[in-house]
Coordinates of C-alpha atoms in Angstrom, one line a residue:
M695 CA 136.2 111.5 188.0
A696 CA 133.4 109.2 187.0
G697 CA 132.2 109.0 190.6
L698 CA 132.2 112.7 191.0
L699 CA 130.2 113.1 187.7
A700 CA 127.6 110.6 188.8
V701 CA 127.2 112.5 192.2
R702 CA 126.8 115.8 190.4
F703 CA 124.2 114.4 188.0
R704 CA 122.2 112.8 190.8
A705 CA 122.3 116.1 192.7
L706 CA 121.2 118.1 189.7
L707 CA 118.3 115.7 189.0
A708 CA 117.2 115.8 192.7
V709 CA 117.3 119.6 192.9
L710 CA 115.2 119.8 189.7
L711 CA 112.5 117.4 191.0
I712 CA 112.4 118.9 194.5
G713 CA 112.2 122.4 193.1
V714 CA 109.4 121.6 190.8
A715 CA 107.5 119.7 193.5
L716 CA 107.9 122.6 196.0
A717 CA 106.9 125.2 193.4
A718 CA 103.9 123.2 192.3
T719 CA 102.8 122.4 195.8
G720 CA 103.2 126.0 197.0
C721 CA 101.7 127.6 194.0
G722 CA 98.8 125.3 193.7
S723 CA 97.7 125.6 197.3
G724 CA 95.7 128.7 196.9
G725 CA 92.5 129.4 195.0
E726 CA 90.0 127.0 193.4
S727 CA 91.6 123.9 191.9
A728 CA 90.9 123.3 188.3
A729 CA 90.9 119.6 188.9
G730 CA 87.4 119.8 190.2
R731 CA 86.2 121.5 187.0
D732 CA 85.8 118.8 184.4
L733 CA 84.9 120.5 181.1
C734 CA 84.5 117.1 179.4
A735 CA 81.7 116.0 181.7
P736 CA 78.0 116.6 180.8
P737 CA 77.0 119.8 182.5
G738 CA 73.3 118.9 182.6
L739 CA 70.4 121.3 183.2
S740 CA 72.4 123.4 185.6
A741 CA 74.1 124.9 182.6
A742 CA 70.9 125.7 180.7
S743 CA 71.0 128.9 178.7
A744 CA 68.5 130.9 176.7
A745 CA 69.1 132.1 173.1
P746 CA 71.3 135.2 173.3
T747 CA 69.6 138.6 172.8
N748 CA 72.8 140.5 172.0
L749 CA 73.1 139.4 168.4
A750 CA 75.2 141.5 166.0
D751 CA 73.2 143.5 163.5
S752 CA 75.0 141.9 160.6
A753 CA 73.9 138.4 161.7
S754 CA 71.1 137.7 159.2
A755 CA 69.6 134.3 158.9
G756 CA 70.4 133.2 155.4
P757 CA 68.4 130.6 153.5
D758 CA 68.9 126.9 154.3
R759 CA 69.9 125.5 151.0
Y760 CA 71.3 122.1 152.1
T761 CA 69.0 120.3 154.6
T762 CA 67.3 117.4 152.8
P763 CA 63.5 117.3 152.7
T764 CA 63.5 113.7 154.1
A765 CA 65.9 110.9 155.0
P766 CA 65.8 107.3 153.8
P767 CA 64.0 104.9 156.1
L768 CA 66.5 103.2 158.5
S769 CA 65.4 99.8 157.3
S770 CA 66.4 100.6 153.7
I771 CA 70.1 101.2 154.7
D772 CA 72.5 98.5 153.5
V773 CA 75.6 98.9 155.7
S774 CA 77.7 96.7 153.3
R775 CA 77.4 99.5 150.7
L776 CA 78.6 102.4 152.8
N777 CA 82.1 102.3 151.3
L778 CA 83.7 102.2 154.8
I779 CA 87.5 101.9 155.1
T780 CA 87.0 98.9 157.4
P781 CA 83.7 97.0 156.8
G782 CA 81.5 97.2 159.9
T783 CA 83.5 100.0 161.5
L784 CA 83.0 103.7 161.3
S785 CA 86.4 105.4 161.5
V786 CA 85.9 108.8 162.9
G787 CA 88.4 111.7 163.1
T788 CA 87.8 114.1 166.0
L789 CA 89.4 116.5 168.4
S790 CA 90.1 116.4 172.1
D791 CA 90.1 120.1 173.0
A792 CA 86.7 121.6 172.4
P793 CA 84.3 120.5 175.2
P794 CA 81.4 120.1 175.5
S795 CA 81.2 119.2 171.8
I796 CA 84.3 117.1 171.4
C797 CA 86.8 116.1 174.0
V798 CA 88.6 113.3 175.8
D799 CA 87.2 112.5 179.3
S800 CA 89.2 111.5 182.4
S801 CA 89.1 107.8 181.4
G802 CA 90.8 108.6 178.1
Q803 CA 87.7 108.1 175.9
F804 CA 86.7 110.4 173.1
T805 CA 83.3 111.8 174.0
G806 CA 81.3 115.0 174.0
F807 CA 77.9 115.8 172.5
D808 CA 79.0 115.4 168.8
N809 CA 80.7 112.0 169.4
Q810 CA 78.0 110.6 171.7
L811 CA 75.3 111.5 169.2
L812 CA 77.4 109.9 166.4
A813 CA 77.9 106.8 168.5
A814 CA 74.1 106.5 169.0
I815 CA 73.5 106.8 165.3
A816 CA 76.2 104.1 164.6
A817 CA 74.4 101.8 167.0
K818 CA 71.2 102.3 165.1
L819 CA 73.0 101.3 161.9
G820 CA 74.8 98.3 163.6
L821 CA 78.3 99.8 163.2
R822 CA 81.2 99.9 165.6
V823 CA 82.8 103.3 166.0
E824 CA 86.6 103.9 166.3
F825 CA 87.6 107.5 167.3
S826 CA 91.0 108.9 166.5
G827 CA 92.3 112.3 167.6
T828 CA 93.8 114.8 165.2
E829 CA 94.2 118.6 164.6
F830 CA 91.3 120.5 163.1
S831 CA 93.6 122.0 160.4
G832 CA 94.1 118.6 158.9
L833 CA 90.7 117.0 159.7
L834 CA 88.9 117.7 156.5
A835 CA 91.9 116.7 154.4
N836 CA 92.1 113.4 156.3
V837 CA 88.4 112.8 155.5
A838 CA 88.9 113.7 151.9
G839 CA 91.9 111.5 151.7
R840 CA 90.0 108.5 153.1
R841 CA 92.0 108.4 156.3
F842 CA 88.7 108.7 158.2
D843 CA 85.1 107.8 157.1
V844 CA 83.7 110.7 159.1
G845 CA 84.9 114.0 160.6
S846 CA 83.3 114.9 163.9
S847 CA 84.3 118.3 165.3
N848 CA 81.2 120.5 165.4
I849 CA 82.1 121.5 161.9
T850 CA 80.3 124.5 160.6
T851 CA 79.3 123.9 156.9
T852 CA 80.4 126.4 154.4
D853 CA 80.4 126.5 150.6
A854 CA 84.2 126.4 150.6
R855 CA 84.3 123.3 152.7
R856 CA 81.7 121.6 150.6
Q857 CA 84.1 121.7 147.7
L858 CA 86.4 119.3 149.6
V859 CA 83.9 117.0 151.5
D860 CA 80.2 116.3 151.7
F861 CA 78.1 117.0 154.8
T862 CA 75.2 115.4 156.6
N863 CA 72.1 117.3 157.7
G864 CA 72.7 119.6 160.7
Y865 CA 72.7 118.2 164.2
D866 CA 73.7 121.5 166.0
F867 CA 73.8 125.2 165.4
G868 CA 76.5 127.7 166.4
Y869 CA 76.7 131.2 167.6
F870 CA 80.0 133.1 167.2
A871 CA 80.8 134.6 170.6
L872 CA 82.9 137.7 171.1
V873 CA 84.8 137.4 174.4
V874 CA 86.7 140.3 175.8
P875 CA 88.2 141.3 179.2
N876 CA 85.9 143.1 181.6
G877 CA 86.1 146.8 181.1
S878 CA 87.3 146.5 177.5
P879 CA 86.2 149.3 175.2
I880 CA 85.1 146.6 172.7
K881 CA 81.4 146.1 173.2
G882 CA 80.6 144.3 169.9
F883 CA 81.9 143.1 166.6
A884 CA 81.5 146.6 165.2
D885 CA 84.2 147.8 167.6
L886 CA 86.9 145.5 166.2
K887 CA 89.3 147.6 164.2
P888 CA 92.4 146.8 162.1
G889 CA 94.6 147.4 165.1
S890 CA 92.7 145.0 167.3
R891 CA 94.4 141.7 168.3
I892 CA 91.6 139.1 167.7
A893 CA 92.3 135.5 168.7
V894 CA 90.8 132.6 166.6
V895 CA 91.6 129.0 166.2
Q896 CA 93.3 128.4 162.8
G897 CA 91.1 126.9 160.1
T898 CA 87.8 127.3 161.9
V899 CA 84.8 129.1 160.6
Q900 CA 85.5 131.9 163.2
D901 CA 88.9 132.4 161.5
E902 CA 87.0 132.7 158.1
Y903 CA 84.4 135.0 159.6
V904 CA 87.1 137.5 161.0
V905 CA 89.1 137.4 157.7
N906 CA 86.3 137.4 155.1
T907 CA 83.4 139.1 156.8
L908 CA 85.1 141.5 159.2
K909 CA 88.0 142.0 156.8
L910 CA 90.5 141.9 159.7
D911 CA 93.8 140.0 160.4
P912 CA 93.3 137.7 163.4
V913 CA 95.9 136.1 165.7
K914 CA 95.7 132.4 165.0
F915 CA 96.1 129.7 167.6
P916 CA 96.1 125.9 167.4
D917 CA 93.4 125.3 170.0
Y918 CA 90.7 127.0 172.1
N919 CA 92.5 126.8 175.4
T920 CA 95.6 128.5 174.1
A921 CA 93.6 131.2 172.6
Y922 CA 91.6 131.8 175.8
A923 CA 94.8 131.7 177.9
N924 CA 96.2 134.5 175.8
L925 CA 93.0 136.6 176.3
K926 CA 93.2 136.1 180.0
T927 CA 96.8 137.2 180.2
G928 CA 96.2 140.3 178.0
Q929 CA 98.2 139.1 174.9
V930 CA 95.1 139.6 172.7
D931 CA 92.2 142.1 172.9
A932 CA 89.3 139.8 172.0
W933 CA 88.5 136.1 171.2
V934 CA 86.0 135.0 168.6
A935 CA 84.9 131.5 169.4
P936 CA 82.0 129.0 169.2
S937 CA 79.5 130.1 171.9
A938 CA 79.5 126.6 173.5
Q939 CA 83.3 126.6 173.9
A940 CA 83.4 130.2 175.1
E941 CA 80.7 129.7 177.7
G942 CA 82.3 126.5 178.9
A943 CA 85.8 128.1 179.1
I944 CA 84.9 131.2 181.2
A945 CA 85.3 130.5 184.9
P946 CA 84.4 132.8 187.8
G947 CA 87.2 135.3 188.5
D948 CA 88.6 135.1 184.9
G949 CA 87.6 138.7 184.3
T950 CA 86.2 138.0 180.9
A951 CA 82.7 137.9 179.4
V952 CA 80.8 137.3 176.1
V953 CA 79.7 140.8 174.9
Q954 CA 78.0 139.8 171.6
N955 CA 77.1 136.9 169.4
A956 CA 76.6 136.3 165.7
F957 CA 74.4 133.6 164.0
S958 CA 73.2 132.5 160.6
L959 CA 70.9 129.6 159.8
D960 CA 72.7 128.6 156.6
N961 CA 75.8 127.4 158.4
F962 CA 74.8 124.6 160.7
A963 CA 77.1 122.1 162.3
A964 CA 77.3 118.7 160.6
W965 CA 79.5 115.6 160.1
A966 CA 81.9 115.6 157.2
V967 CA 82.0 112.6 154.8
G968 CA 84.3 111.8 151.9
K969 CA 83.3 113.5 148.7
G970 CA 80.9 111.4 146.6
N971 CA 80.1 108.9 149.4
Q972 CA 76.3 109.5 149.2
P973 CA 75.4 106.1 150.7
L974 CA 77.2 107.0 154.0
V975 CA 75.6 110.5 154.0
D976 CA 72.2 109.0 153.6
A977 CA 72.8 106.4 156.3
L978 CA 73.9 109.1 158.8
N979 CA 71.0 111.3 157.9
S980 CA 68.6 108.4 158.4
G981 CA 70.2 107.5 161.8
L982 CA 70.0 111.2 162.9
D983 CA 66.3 111.3 162.1
A984 CA 65.9 108.0 164.0
V985 CA 67.6 109.2 167.2
I986 CA 65.6 112.5 167.1
A987 CA 62.4 110.5 166.8
D988 CA 63.2 108.1 169.7
G989 CA 64.3 110.9 172.1
T990 CA 68.0 110.0 172.2
Y991 CA 68.9 113.4 170.7
A992 CA 66.9 115.3 173.3
R993 CA 68.5 113.3 176.1
L994 CA 72.1 113.9 174.9
Y995 CA 71.4 117.5 174.0
T996 CA 70.0 118.2 177.5
D997 CA 73.0 116.5 179.1
W998 CA 75.7 118.1 177.1
V999 CA 74.6 121.4 175.4
P1000 CA 71.4 122.6 177.1
R1001 CA 70.8 125.7 174.9
Q1002 CA 67.6 127.1 173.6
L1003 CA 67.2 126.4 169.9
P1004 CA 67.2 129.5 167.7
P1005 CA 63.9 130.4 166.0
G1006 CA 63.5 128.6 162.7
W1007 CA 66.1 125.9 163.2
K1008 CA 65.9 122.2 164.1
P1009 CA 68.2 119.2 163.7
G1010 CA 67.9 116.5 161.1
S1011 CA 66.0 116.5 157.8
K1012 CA 63.0 118.8 157.3
A1013 CA 60.7 115.8 157.8
A1014 CA 62.2 114.9 161.2
P1015 CA 60.2 115.8 164.3
V1016 CA 61.2 118.7 166.5
P1017 CA 63.0 117.3 169.5
E1018 CA 61.1 117.5 172.8
L1019 CA 63.4 119.6 174.9
P1020 CA 63.0 121.2 178.3
D1021 CA 62.3 124.9 178.4
F1022 CA 65.9 126.0 178.7
A1023 CA 65.0 129.7 178.7
A1024 CA 62.8 129.3 181.8
I1025 CA 65.3 127.1 183.6
A1026 CA 68.1 129.7 182.8
A1027 CA 65.8 132.5 184.1
A1028 CA 65.1 130.6 187.3
E1029 CA 68.8 130.1 188.0
G1030 CA 69.8 133.6 186.7
P1031 CA 70.9 135.1 190.1
A1032 CA 73.3 132.2 190.8
Q1033 CA 74.8 132.4 187.3
T1034 CA 75.3 136.1 187.3
E1035 CA 76.9 136.3 190.7
Q1036 CA 80.1 138.3 190.4
T1037 CA 83.4 137.0 191.6
A1038 CA 86.4 139.3 192.4
P1039 CA 88.9 139.2 189.5
K1040 CA 92.1 137.3 190.3
S1041 CA 95.4 139.0 190.5
T1042 CA 98.0 138.5 187.8
L1043 CA 100.2 136.4 190.1
Q1044 CA 97.2 134.2 191.3
Q1045 CA 96.2 133.7 187.7
L1046 CA 99.7 132.6 186.8
R1047 CA 99.9 130.2 189.7
E1048 CA 96.5 128.6 189.0
T1049 CA 97.1 128.4 185.3
F1050 CA 100.5 126.8 185.3
F1051 CA 101.2 125.4 188.8
D1052 CA 98.0 123.6 190.1
W1053 CA 99.5 120.6 192.0
S1054 CA 96.3 118.7 192.0
L1055 CA 96.4 118.6 188.2
Y1056 CA 100.1 117.5 188.3
R1057 CA 99.0 114.5 190.5
E1058 CA 96.2 113.8 188.1
A1059 CA 98.3 114.1 184.9
F1060 CA 101.4 112.0 185.9
P1061 CA 99.8 108.5 185.9
D1062 CA 98.4 108.9 182.4
L1063 CA 101.6 110.6 181.2
L1064 CA 103.7 107.7 182.5
K1065 CA 101.3 104.9 181.5
T1066 CA 100.3 106.1 178.0
G1067 CA 102.4 109.1 176.9
L1068 CA 105.8 108.0 178.0
P1069 CA 105.8 104.5 176.3
N1070 CA 104.5 106.0 173.0
T1071 CA 107.0 108.8 173.0
L1072 CA 109.8 106.4 173.6
I1073 CA 108.6 103.9 170.9
L1074 CA 108.3 106.7 168.3
A1075 CA 111.7 108.2 169.2
V1076 CA 113.6 104.9 169.4
V1077 CA 112.1 103.5 166.2
S1078 CA 112.6 106.7 164.2
G1079 CA 116.0 107.3 165.7
A1080 CA 117.3 103.8 164.8
L1081 CA 115.9 104.0 161.3
G1082 CA 117.1 107.5 160.8
T1083 CA 120.6 106.5 161.9
V1084 CA 120.8 103.8 159.4
I1085 CA 119.5 106.0 156.5
G1086 CA 121.7 108.9 157.7
M1087 CA 124.9 106.7 157.6
L1088 CA 124.0 105.7 154.0
L1089 CA 123.5 109.3 153.1
A1090 CA 126.8 110.3 154.7
V1091 CA 128.7 107.6 152.8
A1092 CA 126.9 108.5 149.6
G1093 CA 127.7 112.2 150.2
I1094 CA 131.4 111.7 150.3
S1095 CA 131.4 109.1 147.6
R1096 CA 133.6 109.5 144.5
T1097 CA 130.6 108.7 142.3
R1098 CA 128.4 111.7 141.5
W1099 CA 125.4 109.4 141.0
L1100 CA 125.6 108.7 144.7
R1101 CA 126.6 112.2 145.8
W1102 CA 123.9 114.2 144.0
P1103 CA 120.9 112.1 145.1
A1104 CA 122.2 112.3 148.7
R1105 CA 122.5 116.1 148.4
V1106 CA 119.0 116.6 146.9
Y1107 CA 117.5 114.3 149.6
T1108 CA 119.3 116.2 152.4
D1109 CA 118.3 119.6 151.0
I1110 CA 114.6 118.7 150.7
F1111 CA 114.2 117.0 154.1
R1112 CA 116.2 119.7 156.0
G1113 CA 114.3 122.5 154.2
L1114 CA 110.7 121.4 154.8
P1115 CA 109.0 121.9 158.1
A1116 CA 108.6 118.7 160.1
V1117 CA 104.8 118.8 160.1
V1118 CA 104.7 119.1 156.3
I1119 CA 106.8 115.9 156.0
I1120 CA 104.6 114.1 158.5
L1121 CA 101.5 115.1 156.6
I1122 CA 102.9 114.2 153.2
I1123 CA 103.9 110.7 154.4
G1124 CA 100.8 110.2 156.4
L1125 CA 98.2 111.5 154.0
G1126 CA 100.1 110.9 150.7
V1127 CA 101.7 107.5 151.3
G1128 CA 99.1 106.3 153.9
P1129 CA 96.3 105.5 151.4
V1130 CA 98.8 103.6 149.2
V1131 CA 99.9 101.3 152.0
K1132 CA 96.7 101.2 154.1
N1133 CA 96.4 97.4 153.5
L1134 CA 99.8 97.0 155.1
T1135 CA 99.3 99.4 158.0
G1136 CA 95.7 98.7 158.6
N1137 CA 95.0 102.4 158.0
N1138 CA 96.8 103.1 161.2
P1139 CA 99.3 106.0 160.8
Y1140 CA 101.3 105.3 164.0
W1141 CA 104.2 103.7 162.2
L1142 CA 103.9 106.0 159.2
G1143 CA 104.5 108.8 161.7
A1144 CA 107.7 107.0 162.9
V1145 CA 108.9 106.6 159.3
A1146 CA 108.2 110.3 158.6
L1147 CA 110.3 111.3 161.7
A1148 CA 113.0 108.9 160.6
L1149 CA 113.2 110.5 157.1
L1150 CA 113.3 113.9 158.7
A1151 CA 116.0 113.0 161.2
S1152 CA 118.1 111.1 158.6
A1153 CA 118.8 114.3 156.7
Y1154 CA 120.4 115.9 159.8
I1155 CA 122.1 112.7 161.0
G1156 CA 123.6 112.2 157.5
E1157 CA 125.2 115.6 157.7
I1158 CA 126.4 114.9 161.2
F1159 CA 128.0 111.7 160.2
R1160 CA 129.5 113.3 157.1
S1161 CA 131.1 116.1 159.1
G1162 CA 132.5 113.6 161.6
I1163 CA 134.0 111.4 158.9
Q1164 CA 135.5 114.3 157.0
S1165 CA 137.1 115.6 160.3
V1166 CA 139.2 112.5 160.6
E1167 CA 142.8 113.3 159.5
P1168 CA 143.7 112.1 156.0
G1169 CA 146.7 110.3 157.4
Q1170 CA 144.4 107.7 159.0
L1171 CA 143.1 106.7 155.5
E1172 CA 146.6 106.8 154.1
A1173 CA 148.0 104.6 156.9
A1174 CA 145.3 102.1 156.5
R1175 CA 145.9 101.9 152.7
A1176 CA 149.6 101.6 153.4
I1177 CA 149.2 98.4 155.4
G1178 CA 147.2 96.8 152.6
F1179 CA 143.5 97.8 153.3
G1180 CA 141.4 98.7 150.3
Y1181 CA 139.5 102.0 150.2
T1182 CA 136.2 100.4 151.5
Q1183 CA 137.9 98.5 154.2
S1184 CA 139.8 101.6 155.3
M1185 CA 136.6 103.6 155.5
I1186 CA 134.6 100.9 157.4
L1187 CA 137.3 99.8 159.8
V1188 CA 139.3 102.9 160.4
V1189 CA 137.8 106.3 159.3
I1190 CA 134.1 105.9 160.0
P1191 CA 134.4 104.5 163.6
Q1192 CA 136.6 107.6 164.5
G1193 CA 134.1 109.9 162.8
V1194 CA 131.1 108.5 164.6
R1195 CA 132.9 108.8 168.0
R1196 CA 133.5 112.5 167.4
V1197 CA 129.9 113.3 166.7
L1198 CA 128.2 111.4 169.5
P1199 CA 127.0 114.6 171.3
A1200 CA 125.5 115.9 168.1
L1201 CA 123.7 112.6 167.5
M1202 CA 122.3 112.7 171.0
N1203 CA 121.0 116.2 170.4
Q1204 CA 119.2 115.0 167.3
F1205 CA 117.7 112.1 169.3
I1206 CA 116.5 114.6 171.9
A1207 CA 114.9 116.6 169.1
L1208 CA 113.1 113.4 167.9
I1209 CA 111.7 112.9 171.4
K1210 CA 110.1 116.4 171.2
D1211 CA 109.1 116.1 167.5
S1212 CA 107.1 112.9 168.3
S1213 CA 104.3 115.3 169.4
L1214 CA 103.7 116.2 165.8
I1215 CA 102.4 112.7 164.9
Y1216 CA 99.1 113.8 166.4
F1217 CA 98.3 115.6 163.2
L1218 CA 97.8 112.2 161.5
G1219 CA 95.1 111.0 163.8
L1220 CA 95.8 108.6 166.7
L1221 CA 93.7 106.4 168.9
A1222 CA 93.5 107.4 172.6
T1223 CA 95.9 104.6 173.5
Q1224 CA 98.5 105.9 171.0
R1225 CA 98.8 109.4 172.4
E1226 CA 102.3 110.6 173.3
L1227 CA 103.3 112.9 176.2
F1228 CA 102.2 116.2 174.7
A1229 CA 98.9 114.9 173.5
V1230 CA 98.1 113.4 176.9
G1231 CA 98.9 116.7 178.6
R1232 CA 96.8 118.6 176.1
D1233 CA 93.8 116.3 176.5
L1234 CA 93.8 117.0 180.3
N1235 CA 94.3 120.7 179.5
A1236 CA 91.1 120.6 177.4
Q1237 CA 89.2 118.8 180.2
T1238 CA 90.1 121.5 182.8
G1239 CA 90.9 124.6 180.8
N1240 CA 94.2 124.7 182.8
L1241 CA 97.8 124.7 181.4
S1242 CA 99.3 122.8 184.3
P1243 CA 99.0 119.4 182.5
L1244 CA 101.2 120.7 179.7
V1245 CA 103.8 121.8 182.2
A1246 CA 103.6 118.3 183.7
A1247 CA 104.2 116.8 180.3
G1248 CA 107.2 119.2 179.9
L1249 CA 108.7 117.9 183.2
V1250 CA 108.5 114.3 181.8
Y1251 CA 110.3 115.5 178.7
L1252 CA 113.0 117.0 181.0
L1253 CA 113.3 113.6 182.8
L1254 CA 114.0 112.0 179.5
T1255 CA 116.4 114.6 177.9
I1256 CA 118.5 115.7 180.9
P1257 CA 119.8 112.2 181.7
L1258 CA 120.5 111.6 178.0
T1259 CA 122.5 114.8 177.7
H1260 CA 124.7 113.9 180.7
L1261 CA 125.1 110.3 179.6
V1262 CA 126.4 111.3 176.2
N1263 CA 128.7 113.9 177.8
Y1264 CA 130.1 111.1 180.1
I1265 CA 130.6 108.7 177.2
D1266 CA 132.3 111.4 175.1
R1267 CA 134.6 112.3 178.0
R1268 CA 135.5 108.6 178.5
M1269 CA 136.3 108.2 174.8
R1270 CA 138.5 111.2 174.8
T1271 CA 140.4 110.5 178.1
G1272 CA 140.2 106.7 178.4
R1273 CA 139.8 104.7 181.5
P1274 CA 141.3 106.4 184.6
D1275 CA 144.6 104.9 186.0
R1276 CA 144.3 102.9 189.2
P1277 CA 147.0 101.6 191.5
I1278 CA 148.0 98.0 190.8
D1279 CA 147.1 95.5 193.6
Q1280 CA 150.2 94.1 195.4
L1281 CA 149.2 90.5 194.7
E1282 CA 148.6 91.4 191.1
Q1283 CA 152.1 93.1 191.0
A1284 CA 153.7 90.0 192.6
T1285 CA 152.1 87.7 190.0
I1286 CA 153.3 89.9 187.1
T1287 CA 156.8 89.9 188.6
E1288 CA 157.0 86.2 189.1
G1289 CA 155.7 85.6 185.6
R1290 CA 158.7 87.4 184.2

């Protein structure tokens, strides 16, 4: 039986891998491969664009109330008084999915215009920069909670956000682009109606614009690529996005276009700093003016975001010089025919194949998935699983205790941690407990994330253990007591081992859930080397605008979970049926007979 089971398992695994490989190879063979389109590489002057002329009528340039008249001289900055989390190191929270502003490149480094410019400023100040990836929805909270010194994510400044954090002077501007499918009846923001399905990224200023200015209810997504994928497949009617991300995402044949833009001078893009940390704000403003003056700003801007500056706006303080930039409008006009060349729209089936089954991207994704994502996923799952099992066993024993002072706390703990969403628990532990134990953790939330997963899992594991223990026949406890065992001995030596054996499949299911929940640790902000499987796949997804890397990450999850499922089924079957009988060897039989 065991041999037959092993053969069936190997056959199932082989069929799965061969099927995926054939599908990916066949489906990815046609069309332009997304692997050759690196959205996290500097596009250069070939991507130059003029200021848009199709501005919405409601886009009025409000007064600039926040740009400082001047910035302190660079020589007056004392880096020892910047209130940094780690002296000499600028801890930066950023994103990986919004090229060309912020992204992770093919070598696994956080880059993009915003981060490259910030690194140049840090070099002027003599500081080392440490980038960590997180989600935009939690970025400002992480900065306010002193998890990061700076938030770098092309953050548009608003009055509401200034209540939570402070901002530097502006280093970039932003248009809101309205992207719709070709042939759509929506020609501008005025055509968006209450029945329109409008995609935005949750927590962004575009989300706020649609809700508060347009008074509409948008469809909210976690990142730009997912929002755009839904537009291409027809799940939403329009996408409101930063113009740089929108222009970078649209590829020939997508069948989409930017139909209108909105812009206001009073909401520029800036770096977020913890509330009240004026020395760091002054230092960054001083460094920004310095890199504008020495031409570094113009070089990075030309490489990454070659767009014509809007009239009346410039980066840095009001005293900073205007950066000497090429004539992007003239360059864009000269290359106009090549940029406006129309490509036949792709069929639905071709769009599906190229979006999910690009084999070249599978080959590109697997090395980083196996080298970086897999070890981190296993570490997080094993550590949280082991710790959660120990805590869960204690909860189970307390839950069936005769003492109410043990039962009640166990029940309250279980109800709270089973009732809260996993991401809420992770954020509470990471952002609430993190600052308290930062001297112990080195302000690195990696292990705090594992603890949060363990606390979450322990509530479920405790109930699994409790149900297994209570399923053991009462006669087992009575028999153990009858031969002289005490209550504690009977439970530890007789009842609990039988209960644990009965719930092994449920425990393995919980461990599989932990493997998948490890992807939520990204909310706390991780270094590039700490990314787990889903984060690695998503970073490559951001570089290419293709969802195939996420499917590749899903396949690695399958390679982890399917063998675990069959292993626990095999162990459970062996425990229920015992070792199979085998014929006794003749020599062994003769030895037994002679021994009698």
